[in-house]
mmCIF file of C-alpha atoms and ligand atoms in Angstrom:
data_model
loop_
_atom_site.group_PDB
_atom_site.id
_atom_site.type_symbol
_atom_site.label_atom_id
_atom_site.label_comp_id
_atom_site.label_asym_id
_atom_site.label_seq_id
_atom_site.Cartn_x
_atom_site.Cartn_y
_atom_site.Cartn_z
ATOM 1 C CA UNK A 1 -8.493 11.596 0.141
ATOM 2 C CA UNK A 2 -10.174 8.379 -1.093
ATOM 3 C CA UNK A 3 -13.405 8.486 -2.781
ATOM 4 C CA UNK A 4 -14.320 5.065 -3.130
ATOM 5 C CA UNK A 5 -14.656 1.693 -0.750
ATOM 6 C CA UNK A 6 -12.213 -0.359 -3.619
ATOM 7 C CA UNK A 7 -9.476 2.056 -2.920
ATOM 8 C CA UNK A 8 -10.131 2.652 0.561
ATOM 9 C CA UNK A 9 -9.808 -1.228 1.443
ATOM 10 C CA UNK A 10 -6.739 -1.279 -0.762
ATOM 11 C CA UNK A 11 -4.828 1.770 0.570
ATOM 12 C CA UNK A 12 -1.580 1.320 3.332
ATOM 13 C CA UNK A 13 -3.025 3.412 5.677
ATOM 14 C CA UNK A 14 -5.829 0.565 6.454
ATOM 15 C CA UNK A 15 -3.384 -1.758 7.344
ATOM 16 C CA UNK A 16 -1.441 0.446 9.159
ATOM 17 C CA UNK A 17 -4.535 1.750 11.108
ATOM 18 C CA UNK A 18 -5.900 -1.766 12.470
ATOM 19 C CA UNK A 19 -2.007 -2.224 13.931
ATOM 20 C CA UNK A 20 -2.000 0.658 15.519
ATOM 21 C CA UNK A 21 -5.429 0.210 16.704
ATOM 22 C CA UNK A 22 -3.824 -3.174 18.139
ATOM 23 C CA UNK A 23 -1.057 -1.576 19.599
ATOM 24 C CA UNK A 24 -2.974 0.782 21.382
ATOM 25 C CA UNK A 25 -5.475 -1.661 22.511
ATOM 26 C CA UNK A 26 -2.823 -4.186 23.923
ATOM 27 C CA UNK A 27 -1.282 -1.266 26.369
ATOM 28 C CA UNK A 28 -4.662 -0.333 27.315
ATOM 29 C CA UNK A 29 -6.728 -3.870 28.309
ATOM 30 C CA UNK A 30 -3.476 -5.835 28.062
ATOM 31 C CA UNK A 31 -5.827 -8.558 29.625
ATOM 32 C CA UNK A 32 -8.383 -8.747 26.928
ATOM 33 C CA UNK A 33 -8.633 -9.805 23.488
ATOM 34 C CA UNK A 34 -9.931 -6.777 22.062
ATOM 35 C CA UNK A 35 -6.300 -6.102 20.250
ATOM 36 C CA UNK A 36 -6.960 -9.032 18.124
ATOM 37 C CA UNK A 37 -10.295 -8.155 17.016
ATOM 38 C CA UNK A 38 -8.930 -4.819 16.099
ATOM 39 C CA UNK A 39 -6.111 -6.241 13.974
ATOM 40 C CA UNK A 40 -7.841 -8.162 11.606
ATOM 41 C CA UNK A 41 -11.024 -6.500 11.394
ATOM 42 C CA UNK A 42 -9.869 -5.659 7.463
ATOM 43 C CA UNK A 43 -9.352 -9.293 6.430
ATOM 44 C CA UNK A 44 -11.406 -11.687 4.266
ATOM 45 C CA UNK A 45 -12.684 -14.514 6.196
ATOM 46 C CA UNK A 46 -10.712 -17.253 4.457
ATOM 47 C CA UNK A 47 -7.832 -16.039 3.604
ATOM 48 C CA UNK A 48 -5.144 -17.433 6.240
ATOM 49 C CA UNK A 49 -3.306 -14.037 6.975
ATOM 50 C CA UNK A 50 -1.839 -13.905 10.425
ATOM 51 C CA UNK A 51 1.244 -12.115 11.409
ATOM 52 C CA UNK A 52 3.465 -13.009 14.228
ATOM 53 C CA UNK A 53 1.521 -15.966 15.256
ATOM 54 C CA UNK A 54 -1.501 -13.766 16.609
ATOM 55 C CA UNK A 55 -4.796 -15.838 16.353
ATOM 56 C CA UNK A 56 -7.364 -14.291 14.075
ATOM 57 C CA UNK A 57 -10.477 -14.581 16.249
ATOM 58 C CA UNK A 58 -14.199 -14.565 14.442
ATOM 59 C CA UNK A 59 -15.191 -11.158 16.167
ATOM 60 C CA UNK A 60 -12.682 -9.624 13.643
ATOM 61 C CA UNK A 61 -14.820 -10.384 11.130
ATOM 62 C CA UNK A 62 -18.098 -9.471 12.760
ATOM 63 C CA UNK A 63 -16.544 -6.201 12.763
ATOM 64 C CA UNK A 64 -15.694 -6.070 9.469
ATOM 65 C CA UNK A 65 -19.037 -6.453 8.845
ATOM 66 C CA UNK A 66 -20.651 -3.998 10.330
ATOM 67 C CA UNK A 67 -17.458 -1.458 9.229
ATOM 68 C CA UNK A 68 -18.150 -2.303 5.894
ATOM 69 C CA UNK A 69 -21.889 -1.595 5.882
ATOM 70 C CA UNK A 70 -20.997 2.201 7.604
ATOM 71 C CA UNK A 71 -18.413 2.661 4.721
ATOM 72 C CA UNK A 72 -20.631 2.203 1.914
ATOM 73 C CA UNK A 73 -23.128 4.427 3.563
ATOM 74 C CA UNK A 74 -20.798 6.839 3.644
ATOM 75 C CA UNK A 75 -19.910 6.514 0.114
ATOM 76 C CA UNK A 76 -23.190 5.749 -1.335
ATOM 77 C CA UNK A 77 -25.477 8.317 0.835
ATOM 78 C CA UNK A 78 -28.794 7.619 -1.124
ATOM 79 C CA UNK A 79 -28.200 3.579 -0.261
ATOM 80 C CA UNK A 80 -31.278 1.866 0.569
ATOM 81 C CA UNK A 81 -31.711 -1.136 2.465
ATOM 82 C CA UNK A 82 -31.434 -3.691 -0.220
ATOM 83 C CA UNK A 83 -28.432 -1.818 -1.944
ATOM 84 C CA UNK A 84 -26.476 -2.601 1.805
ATOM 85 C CA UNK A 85 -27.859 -6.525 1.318
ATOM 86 C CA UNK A 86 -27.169 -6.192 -2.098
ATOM 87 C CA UNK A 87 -23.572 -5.052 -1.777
ATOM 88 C CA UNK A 88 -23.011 -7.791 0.995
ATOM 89 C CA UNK A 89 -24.085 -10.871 -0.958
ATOM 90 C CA UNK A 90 -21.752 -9.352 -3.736
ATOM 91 C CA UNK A 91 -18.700 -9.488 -1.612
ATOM 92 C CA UNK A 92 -19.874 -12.812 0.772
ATOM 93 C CA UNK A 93 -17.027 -14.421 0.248
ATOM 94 C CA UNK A 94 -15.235 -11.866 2.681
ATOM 95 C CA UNK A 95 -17.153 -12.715 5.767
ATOM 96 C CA UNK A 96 -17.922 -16.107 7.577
ATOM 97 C CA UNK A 97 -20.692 -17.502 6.070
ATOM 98 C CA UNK A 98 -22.247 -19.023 9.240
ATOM 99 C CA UNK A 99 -22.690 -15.304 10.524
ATOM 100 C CA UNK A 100 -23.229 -13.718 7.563
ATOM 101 C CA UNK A 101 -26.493 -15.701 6.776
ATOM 102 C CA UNK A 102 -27.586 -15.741 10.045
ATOM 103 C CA UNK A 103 -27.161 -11.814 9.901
ATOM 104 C CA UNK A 104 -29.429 -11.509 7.004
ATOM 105 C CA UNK A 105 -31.878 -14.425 7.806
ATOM 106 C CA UNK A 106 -32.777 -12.475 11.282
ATOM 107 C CA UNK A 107 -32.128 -8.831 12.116
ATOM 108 C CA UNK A 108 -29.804 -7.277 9.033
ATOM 109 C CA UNK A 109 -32.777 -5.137 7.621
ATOM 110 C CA UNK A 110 -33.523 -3.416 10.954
ATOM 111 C CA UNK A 111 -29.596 -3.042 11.814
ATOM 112 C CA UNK A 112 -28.910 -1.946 8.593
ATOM 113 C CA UNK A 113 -32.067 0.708 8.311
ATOM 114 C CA UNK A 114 -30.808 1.750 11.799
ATOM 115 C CA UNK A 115 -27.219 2.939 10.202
ATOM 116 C CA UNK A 116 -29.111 4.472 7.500
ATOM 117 C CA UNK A 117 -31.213 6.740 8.698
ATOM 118 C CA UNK A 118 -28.267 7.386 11.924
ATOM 119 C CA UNK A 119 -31.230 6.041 14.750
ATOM 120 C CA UNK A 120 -28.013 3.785 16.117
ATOM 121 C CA UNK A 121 -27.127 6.964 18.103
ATOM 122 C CA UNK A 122 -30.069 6.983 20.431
ATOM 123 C CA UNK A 123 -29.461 3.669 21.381
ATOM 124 C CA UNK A 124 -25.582 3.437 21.286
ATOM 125 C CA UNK A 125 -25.144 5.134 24.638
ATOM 126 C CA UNK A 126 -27.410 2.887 26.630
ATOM 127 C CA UNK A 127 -25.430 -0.344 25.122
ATOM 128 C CA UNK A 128 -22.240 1.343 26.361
ATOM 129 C CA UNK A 129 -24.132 1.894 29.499
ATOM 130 C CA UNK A 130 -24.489 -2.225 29.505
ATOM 131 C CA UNK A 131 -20.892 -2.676 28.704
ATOM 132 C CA UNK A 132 -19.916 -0.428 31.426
ATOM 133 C CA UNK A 133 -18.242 -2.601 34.349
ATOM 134 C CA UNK A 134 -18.966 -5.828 32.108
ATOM 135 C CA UNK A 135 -16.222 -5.473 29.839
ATOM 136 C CA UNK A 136 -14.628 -1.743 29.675
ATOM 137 C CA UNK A 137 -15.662 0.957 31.746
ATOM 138 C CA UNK A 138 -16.321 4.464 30.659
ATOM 139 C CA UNK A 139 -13.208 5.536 32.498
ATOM 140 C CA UNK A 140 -11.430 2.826 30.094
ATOM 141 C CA UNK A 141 -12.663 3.851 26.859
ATOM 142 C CA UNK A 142 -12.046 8.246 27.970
ATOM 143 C CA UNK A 143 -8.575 7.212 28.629
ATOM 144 C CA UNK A 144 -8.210 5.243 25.728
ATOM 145 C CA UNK A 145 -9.687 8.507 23.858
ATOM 146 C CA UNK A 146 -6.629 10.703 25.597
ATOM 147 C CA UNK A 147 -4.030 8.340 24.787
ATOM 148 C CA UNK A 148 -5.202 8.436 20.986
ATOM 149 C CA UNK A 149 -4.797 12.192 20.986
ATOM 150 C CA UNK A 150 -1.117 12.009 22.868
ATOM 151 C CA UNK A 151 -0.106 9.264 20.543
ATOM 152 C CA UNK A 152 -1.056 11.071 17.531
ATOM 153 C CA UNK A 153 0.466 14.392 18.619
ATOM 154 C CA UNK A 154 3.657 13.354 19.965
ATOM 155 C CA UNK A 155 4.304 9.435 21.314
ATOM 156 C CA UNK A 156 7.450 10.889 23.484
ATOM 157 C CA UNK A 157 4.873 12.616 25.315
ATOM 158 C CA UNK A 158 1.437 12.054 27.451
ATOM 159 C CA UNK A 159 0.284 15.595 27.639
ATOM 160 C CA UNK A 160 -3.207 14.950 27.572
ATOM 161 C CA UNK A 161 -2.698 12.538 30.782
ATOM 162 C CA UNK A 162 -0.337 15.289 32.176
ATOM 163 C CA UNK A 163 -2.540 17.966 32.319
ATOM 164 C CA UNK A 164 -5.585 15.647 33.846
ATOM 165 C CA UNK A 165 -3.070 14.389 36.501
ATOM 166 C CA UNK A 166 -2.033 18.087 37.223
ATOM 167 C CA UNK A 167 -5.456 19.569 37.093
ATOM 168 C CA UNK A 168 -7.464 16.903 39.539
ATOM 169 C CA UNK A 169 -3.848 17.743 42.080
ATOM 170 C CA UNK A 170 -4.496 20.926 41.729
ATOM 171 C CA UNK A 171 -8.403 20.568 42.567
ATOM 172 C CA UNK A 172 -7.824 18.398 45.247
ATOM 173 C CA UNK A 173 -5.719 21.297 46.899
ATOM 174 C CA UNK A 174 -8.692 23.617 46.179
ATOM 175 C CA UNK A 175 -11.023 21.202 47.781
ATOM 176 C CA UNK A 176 -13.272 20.124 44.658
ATOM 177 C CA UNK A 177 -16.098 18.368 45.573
ATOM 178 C CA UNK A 178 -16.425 14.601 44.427
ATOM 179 C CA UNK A 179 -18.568 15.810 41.121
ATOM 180 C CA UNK A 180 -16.699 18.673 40.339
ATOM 181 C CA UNK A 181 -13.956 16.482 40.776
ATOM 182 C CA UNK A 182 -14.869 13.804 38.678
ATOM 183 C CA UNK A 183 -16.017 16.386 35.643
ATOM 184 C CA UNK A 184 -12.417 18.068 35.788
ATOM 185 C CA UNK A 185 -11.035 14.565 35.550
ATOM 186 C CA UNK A 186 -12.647 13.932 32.306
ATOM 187 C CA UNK A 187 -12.520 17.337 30.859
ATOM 188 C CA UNK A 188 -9.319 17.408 31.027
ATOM 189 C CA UNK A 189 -8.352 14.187 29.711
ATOM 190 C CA UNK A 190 -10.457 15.107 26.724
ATOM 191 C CA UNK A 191 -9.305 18.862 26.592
ATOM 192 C CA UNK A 192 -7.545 18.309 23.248
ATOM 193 C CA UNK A 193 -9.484 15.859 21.400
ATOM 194 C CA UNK A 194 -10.026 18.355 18.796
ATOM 195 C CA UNK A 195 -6.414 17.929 17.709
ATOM 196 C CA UNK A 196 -7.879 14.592 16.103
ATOM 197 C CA UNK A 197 -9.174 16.640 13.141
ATOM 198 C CA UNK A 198 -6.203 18.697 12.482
ATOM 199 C CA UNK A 199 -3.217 17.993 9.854
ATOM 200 C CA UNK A 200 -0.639 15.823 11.050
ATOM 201 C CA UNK A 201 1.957 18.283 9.376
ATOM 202 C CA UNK A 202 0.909 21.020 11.798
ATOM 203 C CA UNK A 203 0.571 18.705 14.812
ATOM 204 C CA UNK A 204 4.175 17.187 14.222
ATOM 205 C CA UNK A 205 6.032 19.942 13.118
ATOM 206 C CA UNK A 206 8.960 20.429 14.376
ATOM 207 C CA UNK A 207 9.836 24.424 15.575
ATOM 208 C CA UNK A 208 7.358 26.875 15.866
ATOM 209 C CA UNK A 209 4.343 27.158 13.595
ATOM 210 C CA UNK A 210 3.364 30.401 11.148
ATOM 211 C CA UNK A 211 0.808 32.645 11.709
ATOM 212 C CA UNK A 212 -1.255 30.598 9.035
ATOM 213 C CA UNK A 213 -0.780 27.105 10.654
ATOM 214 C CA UNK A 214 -1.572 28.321 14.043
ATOM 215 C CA UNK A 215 -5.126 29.878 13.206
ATOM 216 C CA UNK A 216 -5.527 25.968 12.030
ATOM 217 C CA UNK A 217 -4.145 24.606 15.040
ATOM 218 C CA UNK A 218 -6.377 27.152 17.187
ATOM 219 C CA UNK A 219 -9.769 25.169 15.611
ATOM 220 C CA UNK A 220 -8.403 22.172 17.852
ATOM 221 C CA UNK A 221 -10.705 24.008 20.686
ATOM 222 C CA UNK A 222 -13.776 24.687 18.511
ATOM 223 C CA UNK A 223 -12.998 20.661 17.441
ATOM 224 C CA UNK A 224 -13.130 20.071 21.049
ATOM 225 C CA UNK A 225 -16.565 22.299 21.684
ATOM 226 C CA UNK A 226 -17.936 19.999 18.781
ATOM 227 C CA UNK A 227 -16.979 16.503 19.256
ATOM 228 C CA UNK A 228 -18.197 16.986 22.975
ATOM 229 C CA UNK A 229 -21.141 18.498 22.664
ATOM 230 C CA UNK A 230 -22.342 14.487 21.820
ATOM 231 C CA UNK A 231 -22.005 14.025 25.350
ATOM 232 C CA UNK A 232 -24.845 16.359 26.366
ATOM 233 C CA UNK A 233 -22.735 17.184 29.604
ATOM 234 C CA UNK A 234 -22.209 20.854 30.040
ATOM 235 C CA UNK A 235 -19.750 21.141 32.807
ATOM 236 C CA UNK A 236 -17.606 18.716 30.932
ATOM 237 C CA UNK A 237 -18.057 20.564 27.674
ATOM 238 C CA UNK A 238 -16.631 23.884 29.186
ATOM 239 C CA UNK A 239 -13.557 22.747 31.019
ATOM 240 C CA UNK A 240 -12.377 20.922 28.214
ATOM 241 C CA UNK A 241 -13.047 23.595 25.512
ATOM 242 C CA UNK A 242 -12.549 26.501 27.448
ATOM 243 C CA UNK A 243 -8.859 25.436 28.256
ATOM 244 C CA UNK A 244 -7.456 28.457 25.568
ATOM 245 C CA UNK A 245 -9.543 30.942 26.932
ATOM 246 C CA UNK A 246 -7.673 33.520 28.808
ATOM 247 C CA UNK A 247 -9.500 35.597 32.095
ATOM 248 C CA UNK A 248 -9.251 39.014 29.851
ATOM 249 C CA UNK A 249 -11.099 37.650 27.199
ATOM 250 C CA UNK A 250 -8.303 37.752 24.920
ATOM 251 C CA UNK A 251 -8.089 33.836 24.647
ATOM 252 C CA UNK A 252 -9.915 31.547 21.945
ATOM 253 C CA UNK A 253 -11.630 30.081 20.760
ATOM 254 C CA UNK A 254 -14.999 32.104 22.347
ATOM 255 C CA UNK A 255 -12.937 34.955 24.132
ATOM 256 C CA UNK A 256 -14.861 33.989 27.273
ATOM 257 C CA UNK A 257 -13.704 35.874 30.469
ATOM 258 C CA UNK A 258 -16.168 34.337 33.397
ATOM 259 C CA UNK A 259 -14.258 30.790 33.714
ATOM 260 C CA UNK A 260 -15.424 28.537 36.568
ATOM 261 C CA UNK A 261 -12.280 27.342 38.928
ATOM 262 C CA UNK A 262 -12.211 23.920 37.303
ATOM 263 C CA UNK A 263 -11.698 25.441 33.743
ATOM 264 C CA UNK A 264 -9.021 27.988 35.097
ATOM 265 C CA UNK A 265 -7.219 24.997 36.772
ATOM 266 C CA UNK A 266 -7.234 22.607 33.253
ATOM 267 C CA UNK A 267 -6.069 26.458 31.361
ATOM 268 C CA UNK A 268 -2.847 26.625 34.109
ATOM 269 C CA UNK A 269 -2.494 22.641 33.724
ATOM 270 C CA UNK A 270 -2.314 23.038 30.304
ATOM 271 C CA UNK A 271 0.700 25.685 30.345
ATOM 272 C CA UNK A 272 2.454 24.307 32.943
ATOM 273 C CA UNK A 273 2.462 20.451 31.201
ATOM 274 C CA UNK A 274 3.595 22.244 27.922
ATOM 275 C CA UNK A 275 6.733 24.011 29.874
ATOM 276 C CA UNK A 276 8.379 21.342 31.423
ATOM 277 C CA UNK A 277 8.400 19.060 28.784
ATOM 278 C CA UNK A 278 10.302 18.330 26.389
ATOM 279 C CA UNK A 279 9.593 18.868 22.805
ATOM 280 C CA UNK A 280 11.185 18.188 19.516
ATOM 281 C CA UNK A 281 11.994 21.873 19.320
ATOM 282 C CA UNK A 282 12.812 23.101 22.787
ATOM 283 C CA UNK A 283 13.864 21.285 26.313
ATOM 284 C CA UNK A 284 11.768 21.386 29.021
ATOM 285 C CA UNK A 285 12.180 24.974 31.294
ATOM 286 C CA UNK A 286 13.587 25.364 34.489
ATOM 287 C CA UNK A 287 11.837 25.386 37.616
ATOM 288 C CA UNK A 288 12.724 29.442 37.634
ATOM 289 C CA UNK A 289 11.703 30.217 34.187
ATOM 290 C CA UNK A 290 7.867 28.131 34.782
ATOM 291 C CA UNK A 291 7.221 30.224 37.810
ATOM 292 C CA UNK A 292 8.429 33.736 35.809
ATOM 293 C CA UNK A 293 6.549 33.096 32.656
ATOM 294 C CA UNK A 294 3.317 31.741 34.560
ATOM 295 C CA UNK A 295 3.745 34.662 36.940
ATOM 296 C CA UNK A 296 3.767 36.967 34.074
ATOM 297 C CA UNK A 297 0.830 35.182 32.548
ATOM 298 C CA UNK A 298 -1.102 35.722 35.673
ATOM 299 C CA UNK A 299 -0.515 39.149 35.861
ATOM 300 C CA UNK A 300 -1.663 40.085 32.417
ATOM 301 C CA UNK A 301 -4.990 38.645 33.440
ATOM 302 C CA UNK A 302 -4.382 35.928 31.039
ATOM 303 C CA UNK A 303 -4.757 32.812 33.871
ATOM 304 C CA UNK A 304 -5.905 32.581 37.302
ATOM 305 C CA UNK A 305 -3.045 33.676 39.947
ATOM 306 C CA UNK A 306 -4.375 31.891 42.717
ATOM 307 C CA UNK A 307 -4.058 29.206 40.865
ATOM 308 C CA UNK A 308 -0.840 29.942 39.724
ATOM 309 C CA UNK A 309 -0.281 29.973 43.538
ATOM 310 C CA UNK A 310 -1.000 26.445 44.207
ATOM 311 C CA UNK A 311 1.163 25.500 41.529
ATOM 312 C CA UNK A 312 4.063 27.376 42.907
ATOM 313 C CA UNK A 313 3.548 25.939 46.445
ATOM 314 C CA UNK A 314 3.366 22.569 45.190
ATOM 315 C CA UNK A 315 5.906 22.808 42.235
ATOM 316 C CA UNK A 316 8.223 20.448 43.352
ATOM 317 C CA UNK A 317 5.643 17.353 43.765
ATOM 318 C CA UNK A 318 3.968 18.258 40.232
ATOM 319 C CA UNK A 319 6.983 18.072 38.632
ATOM 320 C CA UNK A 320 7.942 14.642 40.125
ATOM 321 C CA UNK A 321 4.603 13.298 39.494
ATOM 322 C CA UNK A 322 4.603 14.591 35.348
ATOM 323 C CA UNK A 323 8.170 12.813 35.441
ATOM 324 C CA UNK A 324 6.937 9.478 37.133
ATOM 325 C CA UNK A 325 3.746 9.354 34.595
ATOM 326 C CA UNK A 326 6.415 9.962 31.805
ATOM 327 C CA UNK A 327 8.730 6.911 33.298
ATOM 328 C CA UNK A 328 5.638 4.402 33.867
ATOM 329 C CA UNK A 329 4.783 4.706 30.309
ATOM 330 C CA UNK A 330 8.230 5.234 28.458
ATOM 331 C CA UNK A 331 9.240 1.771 28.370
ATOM 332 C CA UNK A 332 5.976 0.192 27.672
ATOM 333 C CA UNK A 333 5.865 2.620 24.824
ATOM 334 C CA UNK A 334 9.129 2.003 23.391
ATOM 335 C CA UNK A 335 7.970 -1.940 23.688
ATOM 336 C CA UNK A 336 5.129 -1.599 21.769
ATOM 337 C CA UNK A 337 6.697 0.634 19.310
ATOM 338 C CA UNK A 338 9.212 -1.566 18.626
ATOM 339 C CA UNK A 339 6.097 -3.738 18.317
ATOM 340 C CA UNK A 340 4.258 -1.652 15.727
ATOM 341 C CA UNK A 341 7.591 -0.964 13.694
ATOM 342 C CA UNK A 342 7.783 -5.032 13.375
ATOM 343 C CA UNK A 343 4.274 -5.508 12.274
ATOM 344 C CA UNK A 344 4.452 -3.012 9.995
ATOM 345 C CA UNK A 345 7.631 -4.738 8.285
ATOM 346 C CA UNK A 346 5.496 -7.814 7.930
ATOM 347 C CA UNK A 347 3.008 -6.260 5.706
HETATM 348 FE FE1 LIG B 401 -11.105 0.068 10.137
HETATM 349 FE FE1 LIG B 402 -5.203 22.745 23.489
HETATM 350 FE FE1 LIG B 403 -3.389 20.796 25.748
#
């Protein structure tokens, strides 16, 4: 844990973070610059650091800026305006100095009071809002979301995009209509966004977990309930928290029983993705043994069996499409982590 801007700029993992936030970037708008802005939003104006040839463009350093003024907030949370202005004129010779004084010539006192006192939230949907279509759509930035979560659980597999590309199948065999449709889609691409705030050490370890680590591991779905509840969309909120809860009421994290069709679809998604593939401690199960231990699931109560149905009719076709996602990706993913590996050498 670091406890102070000095040693948070200084530490490995902020390097390492704005590469990965480059890799990730460059697989998901290959088209647009964003990558670049990501991977030197950590570096002093002036200093000529480029790796690989990559151009260092000056909206790296506008973010800088504005990263810099919400990490000493969060380390000084009794800053005042002038303490922010104070603490950038201290350390001016980071940023570009045409933008920097326009910054604080014009609006830096309201932007800056605006980060303070956290009104940037009212407003920060609406600008997205703007962005939408212009730049990145919502869709964009949800599955960028998605792929953070599979990359930071296991990069050998896309579970989160799995189980949304199993679950809107599934609800286009149950006839969903176009909104339902479109609130499954993004439920379950965000089902386990919670993971985010769990330990790497439990989310990467290899063989099964104790009883201890998977009581932490279980918070992933309260995580989820949390980090959604931002989005002030209900429907949303349940299927993607509710995907542990089980029809008896024996699931977690609420032990909720009354589960609306899209959240028992993203619950039988979520098994089925997790049993035919592979992971570092088991292969993926046969066709025979998926249909045996969801039978047996469904009935304990535990999941839906008409569901269960539809994924039995249609086994064959799920499976192929989980495989093709898993193809499309795998050797972009190997590229780029080749990638990453490389620009973390140059360091
Ligand atoms: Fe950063
Ligand atoms: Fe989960
Ligand atoms: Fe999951």
């Amino acid at each position: 844990m670091c406890d102070s801007l000095d040693k948070y700029e200084k530490g490995n993992a902020v390097k390492e973070h704005c590469i990965l936030g480059y890799i990730l970037f460059k697989f998901l708008l290959p088209k647009s610059d964003i990558c670049k802005f990501i991977l030197y939003h950590h570096n002093t104006y002036d200093v000529d650091y480029i790796i690989n040839d990559i151009e260092n463009p000056l909206e790296s350093n506008i973010i800088k800026l504005a990263d810099d003024i919400s990490i000493y907030n969060i380390f000084n949370r009794q800053a005042s305006v002038n303490d922010v202005i104070d603490f950038l004129n201290e350390i001016s010779y980071m940023y570009n100095p045409n933008y920097l004084n326009r910054f604080l010539d014009t609006n830096a006192k309201m932007a800056i009071e605006n980060v303070l006192n956290e009104s940037y939230k009212e407003n920060f949907w609406k600008e997205v809002d703007l962005l939408n279509y212009k730049v990145i759509t919502i869709e964009d930035i949800i599955l960028c979301l998605a792929f953070i979560i599979d990359c930071k659980c296991d990069i050998t597999n896309f579970h989160s995009l799995s189980v949304s590309n199993t679950s809107c199948m599934l609800g286009k065999y149950f006839n969903l209509s176009e909104n339902e449709y479109y609130n499954l889609k993004i439920g379950s691409l965000l089902h386990d966004i919670g993971k985010i705030a769990i330990p790497n050490e439990i989310l990467k370890k290899e063989g099964p977990l104790t009883k201890a680590e998977f009581e932490i591991m279980k918070q992933h779905a309260v995580y989820t309930y949390e980090i959604l509840s931002n989005l002030k969309h209900e429907h949303i909120l349940n299927i993607a928290s509710n995907h542990h809860e089980k029809l008896n009421g024996k699931g977690y994290p609420r032990g909720l029983s009354d589960l609306t069709l899209s959240e028992k679809i993203v619950a039988v998604a979520d098994i089925f993705v997790a049993l035919i593939q592979k992971r570092s401690y088991k292969d993926g199960f046969s066709k025979d043994k998926v249909i045996e231990i969801l039978s047996n699931c469904a009935n304990k109560g535990e999941i839906d069996g008409e569901v269960v149905k539809k994924v039995i009719e249609n086994y064959d076709y799920l499976e192929k499409m989980n495989n093709q996602l898993y193809s499309l990706y795998n050797d972009e993913i190997t590229l780029l982590y080749n990638e990453y590996n490389n620009l973390l050498s140059k360091l």
